[in-house]
Short mmCIF file of C-alpha atoms in Angstrom, two decimals:
data_model
loop_
_atom_site.label_atom_id
_atom_site.label_comp_id
_atom_site.label_asym_id
_atom_site.label_seq_id
_atom_site.Cartn_x
_atom_site.Cartn_y
_atom_site.Cartn_z
CA MET O 1 45.40 -38.43 -107.49
CA PRO O 2 44.94 -35.38 -105.21
CA LYS O 3 47.11 -35.26 -102.12
CA ILE O 4 45.33 -36.15 -98.92
CA ARG O 5 45.90 -33.42 -96.36
CA SER O 6 46.49 -34.43 -92.81
CA THR O 7 46.18 -32.43 -89.64
CA LYS O 8 49.05 -34.47 -88.20
CA THR O 9 52.55 -34.55 -89.54
CA THR O 10 52.94 -36.74 -92.61
CA THR O 11 56.69 -36.47 -92.76
CA PRO O 12 58.46 -39.81 -92.43
CA SER O 13 60.75 -40.22 -89.45
CA SER O 14 64.53 -40.29 -89.78
CA SER O 15 64.47 -44.04 -90.40
CA LEU O 16 62.41 -43.50 -93.56
CA SER O 17 63.90 -41.74 -96.54
CA PHE O 18 62.43 -38.47 -97.70
CA TYR O 19 61.82 -40.22 -101.01
CA TYR O 20 58.45 -41.46 -99.75
CA HIS O 21 57.33 -38.08 -98.42
CA ASP O 22 54.13 -37.02 -100.19
CA SER O 23 53.94 -40.30 -102.12
CA PRO O 24 50.37 -41.58 -102.59
CA ALA O 25 51.06 -44.62 -100.40
CA TRP O 26 52.41 -42.52 -97.54
CA GLN O 27 49.59 -40.00 -97.78
CA ILE O 28 46.97 -42.73 -97.65
CA LEU O 29 48.57 -44.19 -94.53
CA ALA O 30 48.77 -40.71 -92.98
CA TRP O 31 45.08 -40.13 -93.74
CA SER O 32 44.15 -43.51 -92.22
CA GLU O 33 46.01 -42.51 -89.07
CA ASP O 34 44.08 -39.24 -88.91
CA VAL O 35 40.67 -40.88 -89.22
CA GLY O 36 41.56 -43.66 -86.80
CA ILE O 37 41.62 -46.66 -89.14
CA LEU O 38 45.38 -47.26 -89.26
CA LYS O 39 44.90 -50.54 -87.38
CA TRP O 40 42.76 -51.77 -90.28
CA MET O 41 45.25 -50.83 -92.99
CA LEU O 42 47.09 -54.15 -92.78
CA TYR O 43 43.93 -55.94 -93.93
CA ILE O 44 43.29 -53.34 -96.61
CA ILE O 45 46.85 -53.73 -97.92
CA VAL O 46 46.48 -57.52 -98.01
CA LEU O 47 43.15 -57.24 -99.87
CA PHE O 48 44.56 -54.68 -102.32
CA SER O 49 47.58 -56.88 -103.07
CA LEU O 50 45.21 -59.82 -103.55
CA PHE O 51 43.12 -57.73 -105.97
CA ILE O 52 46.20 -56.83 -108.03
CA ARG O 53 47.23 -60.49 -108.23
CA CYS O 54 43.75 -61.51 -109.34
CA CYS O 55 43.82 -58.86 -112.06
CA VAL O 56 47.16 -60.13 -113.36
CA ALA O 57 45.84 -63.71 -113.25
CA LEU O 58 43.13 -62.76 -115.78
CA TRP O 59 45.81 -62.32 -118.46
CA GLY O 60 47.91 -64.87 -120.31
CA TYR O 61 50.39 -67.37 -118.98
CA SER O 62 53.33 -69.42 -120.18
CA GLY O 63 52.26 -71.62 -123.08
CA TYR O 64 48.72 -70.28 -123.32
CA ASN O 65 47.04 -71.95 -126.30
CA THR O 66 50.40 -72.84 -127.87
CA PRO O 67 50.56 -76.57 -128.65
CA PRO O 68 52.22 -78.99 -128.91
CA LYS O 69 54.04 -78.62 -125.55
CA TYR O 70 52.48 -75.44 -124.18
CA GLY O 71 54.55 -74.00 -121.28
CA ASP O 72 55.08 -73.67 -117.53
CA TYR O 73 51.34 -73.76 -116.83
CA GLU O 74 51.09 -77.16 -118.47
CA ALA O 75 54.25 -78.33 -116.68
CA GLN O 76 52.74 -77.53 -113.27
CA ARG O 77 49.39 -79.08 -114.21
CA HIS O 78 51.11 -82.18 -115.60
CA TRP O 79 53.09 -82.70 -112.38
CA MET O 80 49.79 -82.79 -110.48
CA GLU O 81 48.57 -85.41 -112.94
CA LEU O 82 51.83 -87.37 -112.78
CA THR O 83 52.10 -87.51 -108.99
CA LEU O 84 48.48 -88.65 -108.72
CA HIS O 85 48.72 -91.64 -111.05
CA VAL O 86 52.38 -92.70 -111.31
CA PRO O 87 54.14 -94.70 -108.55
CA ILE O 88 56.38 -92.44 -106.49
CA ASP O 89 59.57 -94.25 -107.44
CA GLN O 90 58.81 -93.52 -111.11
CA TRP O 91 58.19 -89.77 -110.77
CA TYR O 92 61.60 -88.82 -112.11
CA TYR O 93 61.45 -91.38 -114.95
CA TYR O 94 57.97 -90.98 -116.40
CA ASP O 95 57.76 -89.64 -119.99
CA LEU O 96 60.58 -87.13 -119.69
CA ASP O 97 59.83 -85.69 -123.12
CA TRP O 98 56.55 -84.28 -121.82
CA TRP O 99 57.51 -81.93 -118.99
CA GLY O 100 59.30 -84.57 -116.97
CA LEU O 101 59.59 -83.70 -113.29
CA ASP O 102 62.76 -81.64 -112.79
CA TYR O 103 62.21 -80.00 -109.39
CA PRO O 104 63.06 -81.42 -105.93
CA PRO O 105 60.60 -83.70 -104.06
CA LEU O 106 58.75 -81.02 -102.06
CA THR O 107 57.46 -79.53 -105.31
CA ALA O 108 56.19 -82.98 -106.25
CA TYR O 109 54.49 -83.43 -102.87
CA VAL O 110 52.77 -80.05 -103.17
CA SER O 111 51.70 -81.01 -106.71
CA TRP O 112 50.25 -84.25 -105.33
CA ILE O 113 48.23 -82.35 -102.70
CA CYS O 114 46.93 -79.88 -105.29
CA GLY O 115 46.15 -82.73 -107.69
CA LYS O 116 44.21 -84.60 -105.01
CA ILE O 117 42.09 -81.54 -104.28
CA GLY O 118 41.62 -80.74 -107.96
CA SER O 119 40.68 -84.28 -108.97
CA ALA O 120 38.06 -84.31 -106.23
CA ILE O 121 36.50 -81.27 -107.92
CA GLU O 122 36.89 -82.50 -111.52
CA PRO O 123 38.78 -85.74 -112.33
CA LYS O 124 39.12 -84.80 -116.03
CA TRP O 125 41.59 -82.05 -115.12
CA PHE O 126 44.23 -84.62 -114.20
CA THR O 127 43.47 -87.79 -116.17
CA LEU O 128 46.81 -89.47 -116.88
CA ASP O 129 48.07 -88.60 -120.39
CA GLU O 130 44.58 -87.76 -121.70
CA SER O 131 44.49 -84.40 -119.93
CA ARG O 132 47.65 -83.05 -121.58
CA GLY O 133 47.22 -79.46 -122.69
CA HIS O 134 44.00 -79.10 -120.67
CA GLU O 135 43.09 -75.41 -120.44
CA SER O 136 39.44 -75.24 -119.44
CA PRO O 137 38.32 -72.02 -117.67
CA ASP O 138 37.45 -73.82 -114.43
CA ASN O 139 40.84 -75.55 -114.38
CA LYS O 140 42.55 -72.19 -114.87
CA VAL O 141 40.68 -70.79 -111.87
CA PHE O 142 41.73 -73.76 -109.77
CA MET O 143 45.39 -73.53 -110.83
CA ARG O 144 45.49 -69.78 -110.20
CA MET O 145 43.92 -70.30 -106.78
CA THR O 146 46.62 -72.78 -105.79
CA VAL O 147 49.25 -70.08 -106.38
CA LEU O 148 47.26 -67.43 -104.49
CA ILE O 149 46.48 -69.59 -101.48
CA SER O 150 50.01 -70.93 -101.13
CA GLU O 151 51.44 -67.40 -101.33
CA TYR O 152 49.10 -66.04 -98.66
CA ILE O 153 49.73 -69.02 -96.40
CA ILE O 154 53.53 -68.99 -96.65
CA TYR O 155 55.01 -65.87 -98.26
CA VAL O 156 52.83 -63.00 -97.03
CA PRO O 157 52.87 -64.01 -93.31
CA ALA O 158 56.65 -64.49 -93.55
CA VAL O 159 57.05 -60.95 -94.90
CA TYR O 160 54.84 -59.54 -92.14
CA VAL O 161 56.84 -61.28 -89.38
CA PHE O 162 60.08 -60.09 -91.00
CA VAL O 163 58.93 -56.47 -91.12
CA LYS O 164 57.77 -56.55 -87.51
CA TRP O 165 61.19 -57.78 -86.39
CA TYR O 166 63.67 -56.13 -88.77
CA TYR O 167 61.93 -52.73 -88.62
CA ARG O 168 60.84 -53.02 -84.98
CA LYS O 169 62.20 -49.53 -84.22
CA SER O 170 60.05 -47.98 -86.96
CA THR O 171 56.57 -46.59 -86.41
CA GLN O 172 53.49 -48.65 -87.20
CA LYS O 173 52.86 -46.49 -90.25
CA GLU O 174 56.36 -47.08 -91.59
CA GLN O 175 56.10 -50.82 -90.99
CA LEU O 176 52.87 -50.90 -92.99
CA LEU O 177 54.56 -49.01 -95.82
CA TYR O 178 57.48 -51.46 -95.88
CA PHE O 179 55.10 -54.41 -95.83
CA PHE O 180 53.11 -52.84 -98.67
CA LEU O 181 56.24 -52.25 -100.76
CA ILE O 182 57.46 -55.82 -100.33
CA VAL O 183 54.19 -57.63 -101.08
CA MET O 184 53.66 -55.40 -104.12
CA GLN O 185 56.98 -56.31 -105.73
CA PRO O 186 55.93 -56.40 -109.40
CA SER O 187 58.36 -59.03 -110.70
CA LEU O 188 57.14 -61.74 -108.33
CA ILE O 189 53.49 -60.89 -109.00
CA LEU O 190 53.94 -61.08 -112.79
CA ILE O 191 55.95 -64.31 -112.76
CA ASP O 192 53.83 -66.25 -110.26
CA HIS O 193 50.37 -64.95 -111.12
CA GLY O 194 50.98 -64.13 -114.77
CA HIS O 195 53.63 -66.42 -116.24
CA PHE O 196 52.57 -69.07 -113.69
CA GLN O 197 54.94 -70.51 -111.13
CA TYR O 198 55.17 -71.07 -107.36
CA ASN O 199 58.27 -69.02 -106.56
CA SER O 200 56.55 -67.41 -103.56
CA ILE O 201 56.62 -70.76 -101.73
CA MET O 202 60.40 -71.08 -102.02
CA LEU O 203 60.97 -67.40 -101.23
CA GLY O 204 58.51 -67.53 -98.34
CA LEU O 205 60.23 -70.56 -96.79
CA THR O 206 63.56 -68.73 -97.09
CA ILE O 207 62.14 -65.66 -95.33
CA TRP O 208 60.79 -67.92 -92.58
CA ALA O 209 64.34 -69.27 -92.19
CA ILE O 210 65.66 -65.69 -91.92
CA ASN O 211 63.00 -64.92 -89.30
CA CYS O 212 63.94 -67.97 -87.23
CA TYR O 213 67.64 -67.14 -87.42
CA SER O 214 66.87 -63.60 -86.29
CA TYR O 215 65.13 -64.91 -83.16
CA GLY O 216 67.89 -67.46 -82.46
CA TYR O 217 65.92 -70.53 -83.57
CA TYR O 218 68.75 -71.92 -85.66
CA VAL O 219 67.51 -75.50 -85.89
CA ILE O 220 63.97 -74.52 -86.95
CA GLY O 221 65.41 -71.98 -89.38
CA SER O 222 67.56 -74.70 -90.94
CA ILE O 223 64.47 -76.88 -91.39
CA PHE O 224 62.75 -74.05 -93.25
CA PHE O 225 65.80 -73.50 -95.45
CA CYS O 226 66.01 -77.21 -96.27
CA LEU O 227 62.33 -77.07 -97.24
CA ALA O 228 63.11 -74.12 -99.53
CA LEU O 229 65.97 -76.09 -101.14
CA CYS O 230 63.70 -79.11 -101.57
CA PHE O 231 60.99 -77.03 -103.18
CA LYS O 232 63.20 -75.31 -105.74
CA GLN O 233 66.88 -76.01 -106.22
CA MET O 234 67.45 -72.31 -107.04
CA ALA O 235 67.40 -71.69 -103.28
CA LEU O 236 71.04 -72.77 -103.53
CA TYR O 237 71.64 -69.13 -104.46
CA TYR O 238 71.33 -68.47 -100.71
CA ALA O 239 73.17 -71.57 -99.47
CA LEU O 240 76.67 -70.10 -99.08
CA PRO O 241 75.59 -67.12 -96.92
CA VAL O 242 73.40 -69.38 -94.77
CA PHE O 243 76.20 -71.93 -94.31
CA PHE O 244 78.86 -69.38 -93.38
CA TYR O 245 76.46 -67.50 -91.13
CA LEU O 246 75.67 -70.64 -89.15
CA LEU O 247 79.34 -71.66 -89.16
CA GLY O 248 80.24 -68.30 -87.61
CA ILE O 249 77.55 -68.77 -84.96
CA CYS O 250 78.94 -72.20 -84.07
CA ALA O 251 82.56 -70.99 -84.01
CA ARG O 252 81.78 -67.96 -81.86
CA ASP O 253 80.95 -69.89 -78.69
CA LYS O 254 83.23 -72.87 -78.26
CA LYS O 255 81.26 -74.27 -75.32
CA VAL O 256 77.96 -74.68 -77.15
CA GLY O 257 79.22 -74.27 -80.71
CA LEU O 258 80.09 -77.92 -81.30
CA ASN O 259 76.75 -79.02 -79.88
CA LEU O 260 74.92 -76.57 -82.16
CA PHE O 261 77.01 -77.66 -85.14
CA LEU O 262 76.04 -81.29 -84.56
CA LYS O 263 72.38 -80.35 -84.09
CA LEU O 264 72.37 -78.40 -87.35
CA GLY O 265 74.13 -81.21 -89.21
CA ILE O 266 71.66 -83.79 -87.94
CA THR O 267 68.75 -81.47 -88.74
CA VAL O 268 69.86 -81.02 -92.35
CA ILE O 269 70.52 -84.74 -92.86
CA VAL O 270 67.22 -85.81 -91.31
CA THR O 271 65.15 -83.17 -93.14
CA LEU O 272 66.69 -83.98 -96.52
CA GLY O 273 66.51 -87.69 -95.74
CA ILE O 274 62.77 -87.54 -95.02
CA LEU O 275 62.02 -85.54 -98.16
CA PHE O 276 64.16 -87.76 -100.41
CA PHE O 277 63.27 -91.02 -98.62
CA PRO O 278 61.06 -92.46 -101.42
CA PHE O 279 64.00 -92.11 -103.82
CA LEU O 280 66.62 -93.75 -101.59
CA SER O 281 65.59 -97.34 -102.37
CA SER O 282 68.39 -97.58 -104.92
CA ILE O 283 71.38 -95.54 -106.03
CA SER O 284 69.99 -95.37 -109.55
CA ASP O 285 66.72 -93.76 -108.33
CA LEU O 286 68.62 -91.12 -106.35
CA GLN O 287 70.98 -90.54 -109.26
CA GLN O 288 68.05 -90.07 -111.64
CA ALA O 289 66.47 -87.54 -109.28
CA MET O 290 69.76 -85.59 -109.11
CA ILE O 291 70.15 -85.65 -112.91
CA ARG O 292 66.63 -84.26 -113.30
CA ILE O 293 67.05 -81.62 -110.58
CA PHE O 294 70.43 -80.46 -111.92
CA PRO O 295 70.08 -80.82 -115.72
CA LEU O 296 73.58 -79.89 -116.93
CA TYR O 297 72.71 -81.10 -120.42
CA ARG O 298 70.43 -78.09 -120.95
CA GLY O 299 73.30 -75.67 -121.27
CA LEU O 300 74.71 -72.55 -119.66
CA TRP O 301 71.42 -70.59 -119.77
CA GLU O 302 67.89 -70.82 -121.18
CA ASP O 303 66.41 -68.44 -123.75
CA LYS O 304 68.10 -65.04 -123.43
CA VAL O 305 68.79 -64.10 -119.82
CA ALA O 306 70.41 -60.88 -118.60
CA ASN O 307 73.51 -62.46 -117.06
CA PHE O 308 77.23 -62.35 -117.80
CA TRP O 309 77.44 -65.47 -119.98
CA CYS O 310 74.51 -64.64 -122.22
CA ALA O 311 75.79 -61.07 -122.72
CA LEU O 312 79.34 -62.31 -123.40
CA ASN O 313 78.02 -64.85 -125.91
CA ILE O 314 76.99 -61.99 -128.20
CA VAL O 315 80.69 -61.38 -128.87
CA VAL O 316 82.31 -64.70 -127.90
CA LYS O 317 80.30 -67.75 -128.99
CA LEU O 318 80.83 -69.79 -125.85
CA ARG O 319 78.70 -72.75 -126.89
CA GLU O 320 80.67 -73.16 -130.10
CA ILE O 321 84.08 -72.90 -128.43
CA PHE O 322 83.54 -74.98 -125.27
CA GLN O 323 81.77 -78.24 -124.53
CA ILE O 324 79.02 -78.26 -121.93
CA HIS O 325 81.08 -79.90 -119.19
CA VAL O 326 83.83 -77.30 -119.65
CA LEU O 327 81.31 -74.45 -119.44
CA ALA O 328 79.88 -76.01 -116.29
CA LYS O 329 83.32 -75.99 -114.63
CA ILE O 330 84.06 -72.43 -115.75
CA SER O 331 80.73 -71.16 -114.44
CA LEU O 332 81.23 -73.02 -111.14
CA LEU O 333 84.64 -71.45 -110.61
CA ALA O 334 83.36 -67.98 -111.51
CA THR O 335 80.36 -68.33 -109.21
CA LEU O 336 82.51 -69.45 -106.27
CA LEU O 337 85.03 -66.69 -106.97
CA PHE O 338 82.47 -63.88 -106.96
CA SER O 339 80.41 -65.23 -104.05
CA SER O 340 83.26 -66.22 -101.71
CA PHE O 341 84.18 -62.75 -100.41
CA PRO O 342 80.64 -61.73 -99.33
CA SER O 343 80.22 -65.16 -97.73
CA TYR O 344 83.47 -64.70 -95.81
CA ILE O 345 82.18 -61.36 -94.49
CA THR O 346 79.02 -63.11 -93.32
CA PHE O 347 81.18 -65.55 -91.34
CA CYS O 348 83.07 -62.61 -89.79
CA LEU O 349 79.84 -60.77 -88.93
CA SER O 350 78.28 -63.78 -87.23
CA TYR O 351 81.55 -64.64 -85.44
CA TYR O 352 82.45 -61.19 -84.10
CA SER O 353 79.06 -59.51 -83.73
CA HIS O 354 77.35 -59.55 -80.34
CA GLN O 355 73.89 -59.76 -81.92
CA PRO O 356 74.44 -61.53 -85.24
CA SER O 357 71.71 -61.86 -87.86
CA LEU O 358 71.86 -63.24 -91.36
CA SER O 359 73.01 -60.33 -93.53
CA LEU O 360 70.54 -59.41 -96.25
CA TYR O 361 73.39 -57.60 -97.98
CA THR O 362 75.29 -60.88 -98.30
CA LEU O 363 72.20 -62.74 -99.47
CA SER O 364 71.77 -60.02 -102.12
CA ALA O 365 75.41 -60.05 -103.26
CA VAL O 366 75.81 -63.82 -103.42
CA SER O 367 72.47 -64.46 -105.10
CA MET O 368 73.33 -61.75 -107.65
CA ALA O 369 76.69 -63.46 -108.25
CA PHE O 370 74.87 -66.76 -108.80
CA PHE O 371 72.47 -65.09 -111.23
CA LEU O 372 75.32 -63.50 -113.19
CA PHE O 373 77.75 -66.42 -113.30
CA SER O 374 76.14 -69.77 -112.41
CA PHE O 375 75.08 -72.57 -114.76
CA GLN O 376 71.58 -73.06 -116.18
CA VAL O 377 70.14 -69.65 -115.31
CA HIS O 378 66.57 -68.67 -116.25
CA GLU O 379 65.18 -65.16 -116.64
CA LYS O 380 62.96 -65.83 -113.61
CA SER O 381 66.03 -66.43 -111.43
CA ILE O 382 66.39 -62.67 -110.98
CA LEU O 383 63.65 -63.07 -108.36
CA LEU O 384 66.24 -64.57 -105.98
CA PRO O 385 68.51 -61.51 -105.66
CA LEU O 386 65.47 -59.22 -105.80
CA MET O 387 63.97 -60.84 -102.68
CA PRO O 388 66.65 -59.87 -100.10
CA ILE O 389 67.20 -56.53 -101.85
CA THR O 390 63.49 -55.74 -101.54
CA LEU O 391 63.48 -56.73 -97.86
CA LEU O 392 65.97 -53.87 -97.33
CA ILE O 393 63.38 -51.34 -98.48
CA GLY O 394 63.48 -49.32 -95.26
CA ASP O 395 67.09 -49.82 -94.22
CA GLY O 396 68.40 -46.28 -93.80
CA GLU O 397 71.99 -47.51 -93.76
CA TRP O 398 71.91 -47.93 -97.52
CA GLU O 399 69.06 -45.53 -98.30
CA LYS O 400 67.00 -48.43 -99.54
CA SER O 401 64.05 -46.20 -100.29
CA LYS O 402 65.91 -45.22 -103.47
CA MET O 403 68.04 -48.26 -104.15
CA VAL O 404 65.31 -50.90 -103.92
CA MET O 405 62.92 -49.05 -106.21
CA TRP O 406 65.62 -48.60 -108.84
CA ILE O 407 66.89 -52.21 -108.69
CA ASN O 408 63.33 -53.55 -108.87
CA SER O 409 62.72 -51.44 -111.96
CA VAL O 410 65.81 -52.84 -113.69
CA GLY O 411 64.88 -56.37 -112.60
CA LEU O 412 61.35 -55.99 -113.93
CA PHE O 413 62.64 -54.65 -117.25
CA SER O 414 64.89 -57.70 -117.61
CA LEU O 415 61.75 -59.88 -117.51
CA TYR O 416 59.98 -57.95 -120.25
CA PRO O 417 60.89 -60.26 -123.21
CA LEU O 418 59.53 -63.26 -121.30
CA LEU O 419 56.39 -61.42 -120.18
CA LYS O 420 55.74 -60.12 -123.69
CA LYS O 421 55.92 -63.68 -125.04
CA ASP O 422 53.32 -64.68 -122.45
CA GLU O 423 50.98 -61.84 -123.54
CA LEU O 424 51.62 -59.99 -120.28
CA ALA O 425 52.91 -56.75 -121.75
CA ILE O 426 49.96 -54.66 -120.52
CA PRO O 427 50.14 -55.92 -116.90
CA TYR O 428 53.91 -55.30 -117.10
CA PHE O 429 53.45 -51.65 -118.07
CA VAL O 430 50.67 -51.11 -115.53
CA LEU O 431 52.66 -52.55 -112.62
CA PHE O 432 55.87 -50.80 -113.69
CA ILE O 433 54.13 -47.43 -113.65
CA LEU O 434 51.97 -48.20 -110.59
CA TYR O 435 54.88 -49.36 -108.43
CA ASN O 436 57.10 -46.39 -109.27
CA TRP O 437 54.27 -43.85 -108.97
CA PHE O 438 52.53 -45.22 -105.89
CA PHE O 439 55.67 -45.12 -103.77
CA SER O 440 57.22 -41.89 -105.07
CA SER O 441 56.02 -38.32 -104.81
CA SER O 442 56.44 -37.40 -108.47
CA LEU O 443 57.91 -38.41 -111.82
CA SER O 444 60.90 -36.18 -111.16
CA SER O 445 61.66 -37.98 -107.89
CA THR O 446 61.43 -41.31 -109.71
CA LEU O 447 63.98 -40.13 -112.27
CA PHE O 448 66.10 -38.60 -109.52
CA LEU O 449 66.25 -41.77 -107.44
CA GLN O 450 68.73 -43.48 -109.76
CA SER O 451 71.32 -40.74 -109.40
CA THR O 452 71.06 -40.78 -105.60
CA ALA O 453 71.07 -44.57 -105.64
CA PHE O 454 74.29 -44.64 -107.65
CA THR O 455 75.89 -42.11 -105.31
CA THR O 456 74.85 -44.23 -102.33
CA LEU O 457 76.25 -47.38 -103.95
CA PHE O 458 79.66 -45.95 -104.62
CA SER O 459 80.73 -42.50 -103.47
CA SER O 460 79.42 -39.00 -103.05
CA LYS O 461 82.48 -37.92 -105.04
CA LEU O 462 80.73 -39.30 -108.10
CA SER O 463 77.76 -36.97 -107.71
CA ALA O 464 78.63 -35.17 -110.95
CA ILE O 465 78.27 -38.46 -112.84
CA ALA O 466 75.22 -39.46 -110.81
CA ALA O 467 73.44 -36.26 -111.79
CA VAL O 468 73.03 -37.50 -115.36
CA LEU O 469 72.32 -41.12 -114.49
CA PRO O 470 68.52 -40.93 -114.90
CA LEU O 471 69.30 -40.75 -118.60
CA SER O 472 71.11 -44.08 -118.33
CA THR O 473 68.31 -46.21 -116.90
CA TYR O 474 64.77 -44.89 -117.02
CA MET O 475 65.12 -42.92 -120.23
CA PRO O 476 66.66 -45.88 -122.14
CA ILE O 477 63.84 -48.11 -120.88
CA ILE O 478 61.28 -45.61 -122.17
CA LEU O 479 63.17 -45.27 -125.46
CA PHE O 480 63.41 -49.05 -125.78
CA HIS O 481 59.65 -49.48 -125.50
CA MET O 482 58.94 -46.61 -127.88
CA LEU O 483 61.29 -48.02 -130.53
CA GLU O 484 59.87 -51.50 -130.16
CA LEU O 485 56.34 -50.14 -130.54
CA PHE O 486 56.94 -48.06 -133.66
CA LEU O 487 60.04 -49.61 -135.28
CA PRO O 488 59.97 -53.36 -136.08
CA PRO O 489 63.33 -55.14 -135.80
CA PRO O 490 65.23 -55.69 -139.06
CA GLN O 491 64.75 -59.11 -140.65
CA ARG O 492 68.48 -59.81 -140.35
CA TYR O 493 68.41 -59.18 -136.59
CA PRO O 494 64.97 -60.23 -135.33
CA ASP O 495 66.20 -60.44 -131.71
CA VAL O 496 67.89 -57.05 -131.61
CA TYR O 497 65.56 -55.71 -128.90
CA VAL O 498 65.90 -58.81 -126.75
CA VAL O 499 69.69 -58.72 -127.08
CA GLY O 500 69.67 -55.03 -126.20
CA ASN O 501 67.63 -55.81 -123.09
CA VAL O 502 70.14 -58.52 -122.08
CA VAL O 503 73.20 -56.29 -122.45
CA PHE O 504 71.56 -53.31 -120.74
CA CYS O 505 70.26 -55.24 -117.72
CA ALA O 506 73.33 -57.46 -117.34
CA GLY O 507 75.47 -54.33 -117.21
CA TRP O 508 73.37 -52.77 -114.45
CA PHE O 509 73.22 -56.05 -112.51
CA GLY O 510 77.02 -56.05 -112.61
CA VAL O 511 77.04 -52.49 -111.24
CA ILE O 512 74.63 -53.51 -108.47
CA TYR O 513 76.85 -56.47 -107.57
CA LEU O 514 79.92 -54.20 -107.36
CA GLY O 515 77.99 -51.82 -105.11
CA LEU O 516 77.11 -54.69 -102.79
CA VAL O 517 80.74 -55.80 -102.71
CA LYS O 518 81.74 -52.23 -101.81
CA TRP O 519 79.39 -52.41 -98.81
CA HIS O 520 81.10 -55.62 -97.68
CA LEU O 521 84.54 -53.98 -97.97
CA GLU O 522 83.37 -51.11 -95.78
CA ARG O 523 81.86 -53.54 -93.28
CA LEU O 524 85.15 -55.47 -93.15
CA ARG O 525 87.07 -52.26 -92.36
CA GLN O 526 84.54 -51.43 -89.67
CA LEU O 527 84.98 -54.88 -88.13
CA GLU O 528 88.76 -54.41 -88.08
CA ARG O 529 88.37 -51.05 -86.34
CA GLU O 530 86.03 -52.58 -83.77
CA ARG O 531 88.47 -55.42 -83.09
CA VAL O 532 91.35 -52.98 -82.62
CA THR O 533 89.24 -50.93 -80.20
CA ASP O 534 88.21 -54.04 -78.24
CA THR O 535 91.85 -55.16 -78.04
CA LYS O 536 92.93 -51.79 -76.66
CA LYS O 537 90.17 -51.96 -74.04
CA VAL O 538 91.36 -55.39 -72.92
CA ASP O 539 94.96 -54.16 -72.68
#
């Protein structure tokens, strides 16, 4: 694509990393400013992101034409069928062998709404039991549209409000670039609109909670976060930072803190009580819902996921050595251990800071710890740490313009085995290349970003090591795909490429987690220095 010349300066301001300078996305925004259509670029960005999602939706999905049980597409369709025809107190009991409901109640309520609308269009789509495995073209269009509409009602507006507040000191052009980068995150697009899920609803509700906390609407923010938890239980990845953030807010002001604490407690109890009300008629109904929502019997992870336990299992056969309940306790202890320190820093930040806001760094660190060490982790769960990391795309404090692009690339690569199984390899390659090219000025800058990202994560003293780091991420990814294309795996090790992907990505996720912990250590030292200074001023 030829560079678009501008009569005005196209250099990003100091708040925007030089990494975006001369990138196609920045040049297009600069050109739109020159010709006087910058105010329309928000709508163009939204339409372009919608176009990309529609293109991905034309490809395969989880379980496409693969009887007898199909996949996630059939699970979502079946829940619409189930909630339409089965009494509400039987939702968590009905035919558990055929995609029994295993998400919290809000998912079921949304499925009921979608099923009502869909059955009004064509009742055969959701006939109880008889519609199992239904994959007609018109039903696919309807199902895809439910994902699109829900994302553009909940997730996209939440991102826009976040960008307008968090990057309020940036120029309009920079805000548009940040918004563009976030809504074009390739992993979320491929999982929701390719593989087929509704992760954008849970992530969008979480971002709305962050927005409310940022404006001081703690009660409303807590309602949004409870809704996120009741849509997908994986929102628990964010629960510790949210809890300690709000606890710090309450503890900071003793006069109103207790009152706020009680308000928040009542808000959480009432919100959860309303959502779970149909299942509170008996202890057994509530217990059944909890068993389905937290299925410990499924094991430590599903398929092959790029986390610590799955990578360790290559050498130490955990499932053969330990029983499931023992593994559950070990993973719980490890998760609490690795998420406690960042959560403590969040408490300190909200307690001592004059203008506290929920730290995206802590959300990133804790959710990454949950992904690496918690129980029953899916490949798709990487979307949870990727969300707050991606929101930091323009944060100059951590040079996010390099870090976020690199982490998103590693996260997307970790999803490749799943996407390939769903016949989404071509959309994967297209979005991988498009995302890295569209927001960087050249291939060399894309390869260079990992070395600068590593230096930013740890120390400029490691620049000698960082100089060769492009060879340790992007080049292995390219080599991996070339080998897989031209060299079939040996019959003795049919999963060698998948296992290689797990070890490679789990290693880098561990490095990213350590980098986030390093940031928290530095922030703790800064807090101590500020406290010492404040004490001296008082004296």
